Short mmCIF file of C-alpha atoms in Angstrom, two decimals:
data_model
loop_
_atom_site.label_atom_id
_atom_site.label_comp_id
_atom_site.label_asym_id
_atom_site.label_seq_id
_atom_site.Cartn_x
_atom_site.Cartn_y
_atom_site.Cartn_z
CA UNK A 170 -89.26 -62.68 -11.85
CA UNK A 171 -87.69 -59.07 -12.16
CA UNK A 172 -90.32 -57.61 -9.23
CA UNK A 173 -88.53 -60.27 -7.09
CA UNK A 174 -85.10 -59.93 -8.28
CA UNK A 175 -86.02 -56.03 -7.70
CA UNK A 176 -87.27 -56.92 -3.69
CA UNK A 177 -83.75 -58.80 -3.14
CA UNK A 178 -81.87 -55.67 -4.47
CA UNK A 179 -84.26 -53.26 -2.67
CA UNK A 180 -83.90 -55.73 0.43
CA UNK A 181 -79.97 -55.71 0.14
CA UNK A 182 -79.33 -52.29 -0.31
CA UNK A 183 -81.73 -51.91 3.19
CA UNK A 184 -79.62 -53.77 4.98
CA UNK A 185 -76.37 -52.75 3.02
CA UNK A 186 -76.06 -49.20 5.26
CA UNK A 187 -76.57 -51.11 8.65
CA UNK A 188 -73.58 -53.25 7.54
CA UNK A 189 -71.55 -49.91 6.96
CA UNK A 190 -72.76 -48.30 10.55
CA UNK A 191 -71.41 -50.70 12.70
CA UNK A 192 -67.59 -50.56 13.49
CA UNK A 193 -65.14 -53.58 12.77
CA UNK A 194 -62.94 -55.38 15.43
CA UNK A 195 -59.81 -56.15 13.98
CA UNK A 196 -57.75 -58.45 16.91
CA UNK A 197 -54.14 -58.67 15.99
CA UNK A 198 -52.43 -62.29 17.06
CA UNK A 199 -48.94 -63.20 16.04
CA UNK A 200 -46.07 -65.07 17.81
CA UNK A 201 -43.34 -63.48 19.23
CA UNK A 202 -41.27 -61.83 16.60
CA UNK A 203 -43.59 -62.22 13.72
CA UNK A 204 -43.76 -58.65 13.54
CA UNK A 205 -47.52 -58.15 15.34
CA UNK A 206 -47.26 -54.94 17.05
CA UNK A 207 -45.23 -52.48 14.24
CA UNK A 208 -48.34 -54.21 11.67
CA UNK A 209 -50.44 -52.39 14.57
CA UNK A 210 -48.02 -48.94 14.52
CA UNK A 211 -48.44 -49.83 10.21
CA UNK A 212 -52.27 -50.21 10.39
CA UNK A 213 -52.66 -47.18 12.58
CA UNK A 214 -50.73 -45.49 10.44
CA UNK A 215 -52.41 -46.57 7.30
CA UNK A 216 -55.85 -45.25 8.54
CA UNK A 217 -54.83 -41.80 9.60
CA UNK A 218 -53.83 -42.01 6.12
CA UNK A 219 -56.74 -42.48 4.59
CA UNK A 220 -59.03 -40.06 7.16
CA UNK A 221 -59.88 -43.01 9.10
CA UNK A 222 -58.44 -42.70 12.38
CA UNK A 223 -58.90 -46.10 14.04
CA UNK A 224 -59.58 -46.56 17.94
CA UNK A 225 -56.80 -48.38 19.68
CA UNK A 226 -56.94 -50.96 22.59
CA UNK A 227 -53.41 -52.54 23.98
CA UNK A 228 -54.09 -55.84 25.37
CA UNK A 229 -50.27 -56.86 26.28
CA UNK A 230 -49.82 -55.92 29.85
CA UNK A 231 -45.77 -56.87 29.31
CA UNK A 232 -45.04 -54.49 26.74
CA UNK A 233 -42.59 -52.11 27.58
CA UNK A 234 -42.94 -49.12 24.96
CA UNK A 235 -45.91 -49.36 22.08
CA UNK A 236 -44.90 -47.37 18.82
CA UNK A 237 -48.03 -46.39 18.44
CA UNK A 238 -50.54 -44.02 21.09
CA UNK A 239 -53.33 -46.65 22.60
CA UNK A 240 -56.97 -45.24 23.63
CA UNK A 241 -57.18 -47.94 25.81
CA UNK A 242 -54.35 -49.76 27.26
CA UNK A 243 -54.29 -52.54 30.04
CA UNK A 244 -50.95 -51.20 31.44
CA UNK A 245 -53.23 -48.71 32.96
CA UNK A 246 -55.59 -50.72 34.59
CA UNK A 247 -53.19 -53.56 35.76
CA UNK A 248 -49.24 -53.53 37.02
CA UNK A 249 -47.44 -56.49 35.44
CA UNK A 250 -45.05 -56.09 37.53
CA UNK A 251 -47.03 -55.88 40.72
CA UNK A 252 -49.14 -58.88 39.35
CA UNK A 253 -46.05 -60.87 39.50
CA UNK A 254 -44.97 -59.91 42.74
CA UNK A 255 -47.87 -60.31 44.63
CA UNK A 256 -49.00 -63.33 43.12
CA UNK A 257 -45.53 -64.88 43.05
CA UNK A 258 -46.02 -65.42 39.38
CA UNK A 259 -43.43 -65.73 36.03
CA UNK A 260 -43.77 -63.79 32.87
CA UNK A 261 -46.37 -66.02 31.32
CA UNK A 262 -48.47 -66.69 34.15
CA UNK A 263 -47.96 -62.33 35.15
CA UNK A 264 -49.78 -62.15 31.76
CA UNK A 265 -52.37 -64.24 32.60
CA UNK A 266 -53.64 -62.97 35.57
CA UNK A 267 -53.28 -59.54 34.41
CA UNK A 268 -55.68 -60.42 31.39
CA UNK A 269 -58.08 -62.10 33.95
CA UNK A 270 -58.17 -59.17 35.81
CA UNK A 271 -58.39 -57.00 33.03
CA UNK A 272 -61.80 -59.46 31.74
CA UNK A 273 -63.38 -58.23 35.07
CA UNK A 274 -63.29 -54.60 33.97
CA UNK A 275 -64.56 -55.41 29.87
CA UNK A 276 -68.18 -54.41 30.62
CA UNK A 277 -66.31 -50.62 31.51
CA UNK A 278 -64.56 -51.50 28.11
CA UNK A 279 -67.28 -52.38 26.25
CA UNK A 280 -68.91 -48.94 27.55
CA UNK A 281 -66.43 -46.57 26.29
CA UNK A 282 -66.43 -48.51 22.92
CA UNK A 283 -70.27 -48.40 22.74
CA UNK A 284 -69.61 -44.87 23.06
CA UNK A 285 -66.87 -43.98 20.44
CA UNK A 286 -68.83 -46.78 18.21
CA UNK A 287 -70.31 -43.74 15.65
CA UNK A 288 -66.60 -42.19 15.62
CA UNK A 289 -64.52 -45.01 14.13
CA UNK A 290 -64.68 -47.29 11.53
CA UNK A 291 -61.71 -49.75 12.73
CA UNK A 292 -61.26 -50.69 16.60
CA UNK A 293 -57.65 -52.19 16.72
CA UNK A 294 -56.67 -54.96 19.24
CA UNK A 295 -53.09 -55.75 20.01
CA UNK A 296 -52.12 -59.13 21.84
CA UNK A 297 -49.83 -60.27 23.87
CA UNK A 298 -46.94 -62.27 21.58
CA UNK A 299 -47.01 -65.48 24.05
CA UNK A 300 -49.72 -65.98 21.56
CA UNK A 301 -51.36 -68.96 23.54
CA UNK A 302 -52.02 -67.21 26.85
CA UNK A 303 -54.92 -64.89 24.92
CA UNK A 304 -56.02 -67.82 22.08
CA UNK A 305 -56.78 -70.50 24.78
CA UNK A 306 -57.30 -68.77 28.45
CA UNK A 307 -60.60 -67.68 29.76
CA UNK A 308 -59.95 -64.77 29.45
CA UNK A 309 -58.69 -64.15 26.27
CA UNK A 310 -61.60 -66.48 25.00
CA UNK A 311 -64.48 -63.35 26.98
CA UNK A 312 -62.67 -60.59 25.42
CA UNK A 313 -63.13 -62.25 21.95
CA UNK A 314 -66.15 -63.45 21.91
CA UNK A 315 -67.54 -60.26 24.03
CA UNK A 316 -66.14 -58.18 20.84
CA UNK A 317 -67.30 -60.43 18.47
CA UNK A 318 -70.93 -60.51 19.94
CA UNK A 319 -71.43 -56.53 19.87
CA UNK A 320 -69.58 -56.04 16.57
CA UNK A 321 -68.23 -57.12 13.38
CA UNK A 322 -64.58 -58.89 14.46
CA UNK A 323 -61.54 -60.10 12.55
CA UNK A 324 -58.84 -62.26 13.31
CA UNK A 325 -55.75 -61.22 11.93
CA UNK A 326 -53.02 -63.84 12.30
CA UNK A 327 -49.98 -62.10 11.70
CA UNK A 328 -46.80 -64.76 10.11
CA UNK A 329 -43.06 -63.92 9.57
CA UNK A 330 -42.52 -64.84 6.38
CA UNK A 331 -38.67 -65.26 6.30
CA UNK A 332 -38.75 -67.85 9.29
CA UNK A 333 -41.45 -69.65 7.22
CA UNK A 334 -40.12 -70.44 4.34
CA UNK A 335 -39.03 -73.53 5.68
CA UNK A 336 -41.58 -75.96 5.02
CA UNK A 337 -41.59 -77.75 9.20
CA UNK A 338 -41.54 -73.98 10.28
CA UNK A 339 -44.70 -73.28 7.78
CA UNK A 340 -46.59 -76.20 8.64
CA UNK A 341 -45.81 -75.48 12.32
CA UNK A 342 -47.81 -71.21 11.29
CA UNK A 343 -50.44 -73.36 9.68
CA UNK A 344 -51.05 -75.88 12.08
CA UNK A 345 -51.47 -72.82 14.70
CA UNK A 346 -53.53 -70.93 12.16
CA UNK A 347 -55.70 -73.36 11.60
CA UNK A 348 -56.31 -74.14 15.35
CA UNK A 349 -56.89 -70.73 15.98
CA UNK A 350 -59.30 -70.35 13.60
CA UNK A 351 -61.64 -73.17 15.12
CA UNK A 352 -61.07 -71.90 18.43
CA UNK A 353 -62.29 -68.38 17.89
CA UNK A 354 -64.34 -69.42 15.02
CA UNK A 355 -64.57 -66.31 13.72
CA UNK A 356 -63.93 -64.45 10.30
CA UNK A 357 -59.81 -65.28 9.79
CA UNK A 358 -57.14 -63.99 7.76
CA UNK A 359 -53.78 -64.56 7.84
CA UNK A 360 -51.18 -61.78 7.13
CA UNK A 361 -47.71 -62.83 5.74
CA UNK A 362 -45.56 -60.54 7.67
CA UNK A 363 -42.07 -58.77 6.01
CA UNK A 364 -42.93 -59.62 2.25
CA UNK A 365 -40.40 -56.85 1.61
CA UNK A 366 -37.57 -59.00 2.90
CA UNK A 367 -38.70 -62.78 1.60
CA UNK A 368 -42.04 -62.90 -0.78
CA UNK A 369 -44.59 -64.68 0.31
CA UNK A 370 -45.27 -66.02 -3.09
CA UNK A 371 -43.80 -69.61 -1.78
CA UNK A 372 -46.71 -69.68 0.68
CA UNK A 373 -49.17 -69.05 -1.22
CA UNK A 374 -47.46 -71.83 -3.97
CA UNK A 375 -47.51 -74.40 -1.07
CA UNK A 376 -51.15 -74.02 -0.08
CA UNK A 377 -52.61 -73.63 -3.38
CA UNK A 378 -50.50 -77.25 -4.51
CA UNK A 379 -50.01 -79.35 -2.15
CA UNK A 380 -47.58 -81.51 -4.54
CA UNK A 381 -45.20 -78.40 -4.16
CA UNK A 382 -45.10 -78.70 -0.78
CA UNK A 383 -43.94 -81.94 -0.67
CA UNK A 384 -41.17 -81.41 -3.72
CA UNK A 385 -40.18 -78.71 -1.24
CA UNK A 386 -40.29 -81.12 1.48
CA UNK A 387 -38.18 -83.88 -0.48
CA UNK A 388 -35.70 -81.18 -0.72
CA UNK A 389 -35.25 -80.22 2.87
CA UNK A 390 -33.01 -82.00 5.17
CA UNK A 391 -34.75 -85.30 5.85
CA UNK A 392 -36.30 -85.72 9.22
CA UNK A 393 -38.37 -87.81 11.52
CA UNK A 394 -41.05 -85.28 10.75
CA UNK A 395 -41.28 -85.48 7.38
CA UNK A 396 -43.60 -88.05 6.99
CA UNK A 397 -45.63 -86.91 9.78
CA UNK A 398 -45.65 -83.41 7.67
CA UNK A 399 -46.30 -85.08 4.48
CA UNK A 400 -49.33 -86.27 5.83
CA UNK A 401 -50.41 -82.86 7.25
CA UNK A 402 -50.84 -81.35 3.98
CA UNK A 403 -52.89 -83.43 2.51
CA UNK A 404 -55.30 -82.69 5.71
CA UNK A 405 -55.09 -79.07 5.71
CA UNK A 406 -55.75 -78.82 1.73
CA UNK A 407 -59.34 -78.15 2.78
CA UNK A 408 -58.76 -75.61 5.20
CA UNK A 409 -56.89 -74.07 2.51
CA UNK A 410 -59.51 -73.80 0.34
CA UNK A 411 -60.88 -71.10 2.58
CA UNK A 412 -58.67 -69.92 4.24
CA UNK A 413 -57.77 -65.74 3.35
CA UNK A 414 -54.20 -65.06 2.96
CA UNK A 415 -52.41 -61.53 1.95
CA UNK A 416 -48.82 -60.50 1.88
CA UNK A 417 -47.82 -57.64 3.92
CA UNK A 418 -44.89 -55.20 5.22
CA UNK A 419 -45.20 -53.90 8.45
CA UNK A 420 -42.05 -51.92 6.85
CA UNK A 421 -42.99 -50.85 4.01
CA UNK A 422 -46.38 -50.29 4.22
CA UNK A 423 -46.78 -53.05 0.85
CA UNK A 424 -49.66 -54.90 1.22
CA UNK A 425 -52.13 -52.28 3.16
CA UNK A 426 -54.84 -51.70 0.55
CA UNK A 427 -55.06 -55.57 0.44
CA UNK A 428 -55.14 -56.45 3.66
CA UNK A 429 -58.28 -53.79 4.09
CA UNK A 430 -59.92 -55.71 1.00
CA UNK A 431 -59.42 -59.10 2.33
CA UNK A 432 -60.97 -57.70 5.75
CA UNK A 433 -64.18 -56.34 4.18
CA UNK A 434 -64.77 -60.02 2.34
CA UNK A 435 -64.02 -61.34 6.15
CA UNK A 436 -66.65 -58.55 7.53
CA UNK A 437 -69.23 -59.83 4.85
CA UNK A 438 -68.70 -63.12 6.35
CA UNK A 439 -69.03 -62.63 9.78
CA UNK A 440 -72.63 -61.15 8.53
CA UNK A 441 -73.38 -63.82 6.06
CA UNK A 442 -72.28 -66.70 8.34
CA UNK A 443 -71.24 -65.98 11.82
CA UNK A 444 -74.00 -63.45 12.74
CA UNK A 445 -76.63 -66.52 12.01
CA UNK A 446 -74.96 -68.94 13.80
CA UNK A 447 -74.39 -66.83 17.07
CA UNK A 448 -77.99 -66.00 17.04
CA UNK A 449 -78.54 -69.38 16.19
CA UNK A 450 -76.87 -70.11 19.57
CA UNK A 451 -78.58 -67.06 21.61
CA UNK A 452 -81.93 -68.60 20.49
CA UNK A 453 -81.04 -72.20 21.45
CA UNK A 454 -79.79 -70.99 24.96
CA UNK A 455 -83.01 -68.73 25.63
CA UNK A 456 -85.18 -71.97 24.72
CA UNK A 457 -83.69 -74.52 27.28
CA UNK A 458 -83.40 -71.48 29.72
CA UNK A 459 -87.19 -71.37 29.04
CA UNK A 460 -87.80 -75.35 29.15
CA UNK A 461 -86.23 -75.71 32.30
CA UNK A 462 -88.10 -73.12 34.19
CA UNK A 463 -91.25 -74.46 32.74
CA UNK A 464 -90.15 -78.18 33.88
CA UNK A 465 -89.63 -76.44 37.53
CA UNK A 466 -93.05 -75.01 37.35
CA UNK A 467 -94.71 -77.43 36.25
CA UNK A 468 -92.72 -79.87 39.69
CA UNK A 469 -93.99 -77.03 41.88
CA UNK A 470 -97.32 -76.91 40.48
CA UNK A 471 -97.50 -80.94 41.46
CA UNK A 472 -96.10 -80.32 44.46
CA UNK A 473 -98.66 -78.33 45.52
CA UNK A 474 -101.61 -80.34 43.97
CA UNK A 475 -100.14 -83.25 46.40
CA UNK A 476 -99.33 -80.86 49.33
CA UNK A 477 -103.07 -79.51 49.01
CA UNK A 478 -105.78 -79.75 51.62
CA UNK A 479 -103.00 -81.34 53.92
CA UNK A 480 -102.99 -80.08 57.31
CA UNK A 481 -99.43 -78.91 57.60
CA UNK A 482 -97.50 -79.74 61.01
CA UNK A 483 -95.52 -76.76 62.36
CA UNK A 484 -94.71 -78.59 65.57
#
């Protein structure tokens, strides 16, 4: 029993340093004015900090001034602007396109990170804050799972806490969350943005008892939603359950050591459980690619055992 229990440790400890070599993706999504981009100037900030200079990649192709220096940023590869003009395109659908033609460059992306890979520990992703034109386009859905397939990757789903603290409004952030979450399925953790102006300690109350919620509920002006709402929580309880949570200041800085410990429990998942499942996936894909050229093989094989000794008539 101890010569096994010995093997697992020696076995763990093997793969323990491969864990550590790889980089981790952390993708930033937040709405607009939850506070998404000065977390990223925070973040960056944080990691110089501690002697970990992160690499930084700008994915918002609107943004008009980042706080913080990007290694990569789309701005350079694609004019918004331009987009919009020659396409005859709003702001949204300017964003779109630019992202789309910003997916047709990743394998140059993915290069240059393959490259800087042994340099940093931390690969930050900012998004664009119309927050559904990268969680459910195309293109937004390559990028992600193009990261996520090379190295460890984190979802970061960034909340303002003071506009949540109504319970609609924090259904509304958890409804989102929790949509995101099974979209990307990946690794997830949801940062409570600007704990340093409202505490996120009602949050956390509300999805840790979901009989608070609804005193909280009973208390706020009665609507045609509130039974619709009521109902929610009861569904999301599960997701709950599971889902990581941490209280931060963009600010501040409160919160940063946290959100870095919450992230390495999310990196041990995408190992433990994501990892399996994508090659899970890989596997499955290689084995009907392989059936179905043996199944046309095998129909040109029999073509030719019925085509043979014909005389063939070439007119």
């Amino acid at each position: 029993m101890e010569e096994g229990a010995s093997s697992a440790a020696a076995a763990a400890a093997a793969a323990a340093p491969a864990r550590e070599a790889k980089p981790v993706n952390i993708i930033m999504i937040g709405m607009a004015g939850s506070g998404k981009t000065t977390l990223m100037q925070r973040v960056n900030a944080y990691l110089h900090e501690q002697k970990q200079a992160p690499y930084v990649v700008n994915l918002d192709p609107a943004v008009a001034k980042l706080p913080f220096q990007a290694n990569i940023d789309i701005r350079d590869t694609v004019d918004y602007k331009q987009v919009m003009a020659e396409y005859k395109l709003g702001p949204n659908g300017g964003i779109l396109t630019s992202l789309n033609l910003f997916a047709t460059k990743l394998d140059q992306v993915m290069g240059i990170v393959d490259k800087r890979a042994h340099e940093h520990k931390y690969f930050l992703y900012d998004t664009p804050g119309q927050i559904e034109i990268f969680t459910w386009s195309a293109s937004g859905t390559i990028i992600t799972n193009t990261l996520a397939a090379s190295y460890p990757t984190v979802v970061v789903y960034v909340v303002d806490t003071p506009r949540t603290a109504s319970p609609a409004t924090f259904m509304s952030n958890m409804m989102y969350a929790c949509s995101i979450l099974y979209k990307t399925q990946l690794p997830f953790l949801v940062a409570f943005n600007k704990t340093d102006v409202v505490d996120d300690g009602f949050a956390r109350e509300w999805m840790a008892d979901f009989e608070a919620f609804q005193r909280a509920l009973a208390g706020d002006e009665e609507s045609f939603m509130n039974s619709l709402m009521n109902s929610m929580c009861l569904v999301l309880d599960e997701f709950y359950t599971k889902l990581r949570t941490v209280g931060v200041s963009a600010m501040t800085g409160q919160g940063m050591p946290e959100l870095f410990e919450k992230i390495d429990g999310a990196v041990a998942e995408y190992y433990d459980e994501f990892l399996p499942a994508l090659e899970r996936q890989i596997q499955h894909k290689r084995d009907s690619e392989r059936a179905q050229k043996d199944d046309q093989l095998r129909r040109l094989m029999n073509d030719l055992t019925v085509t043979d000794g014909k005389e063939v008539n070439l007119g």
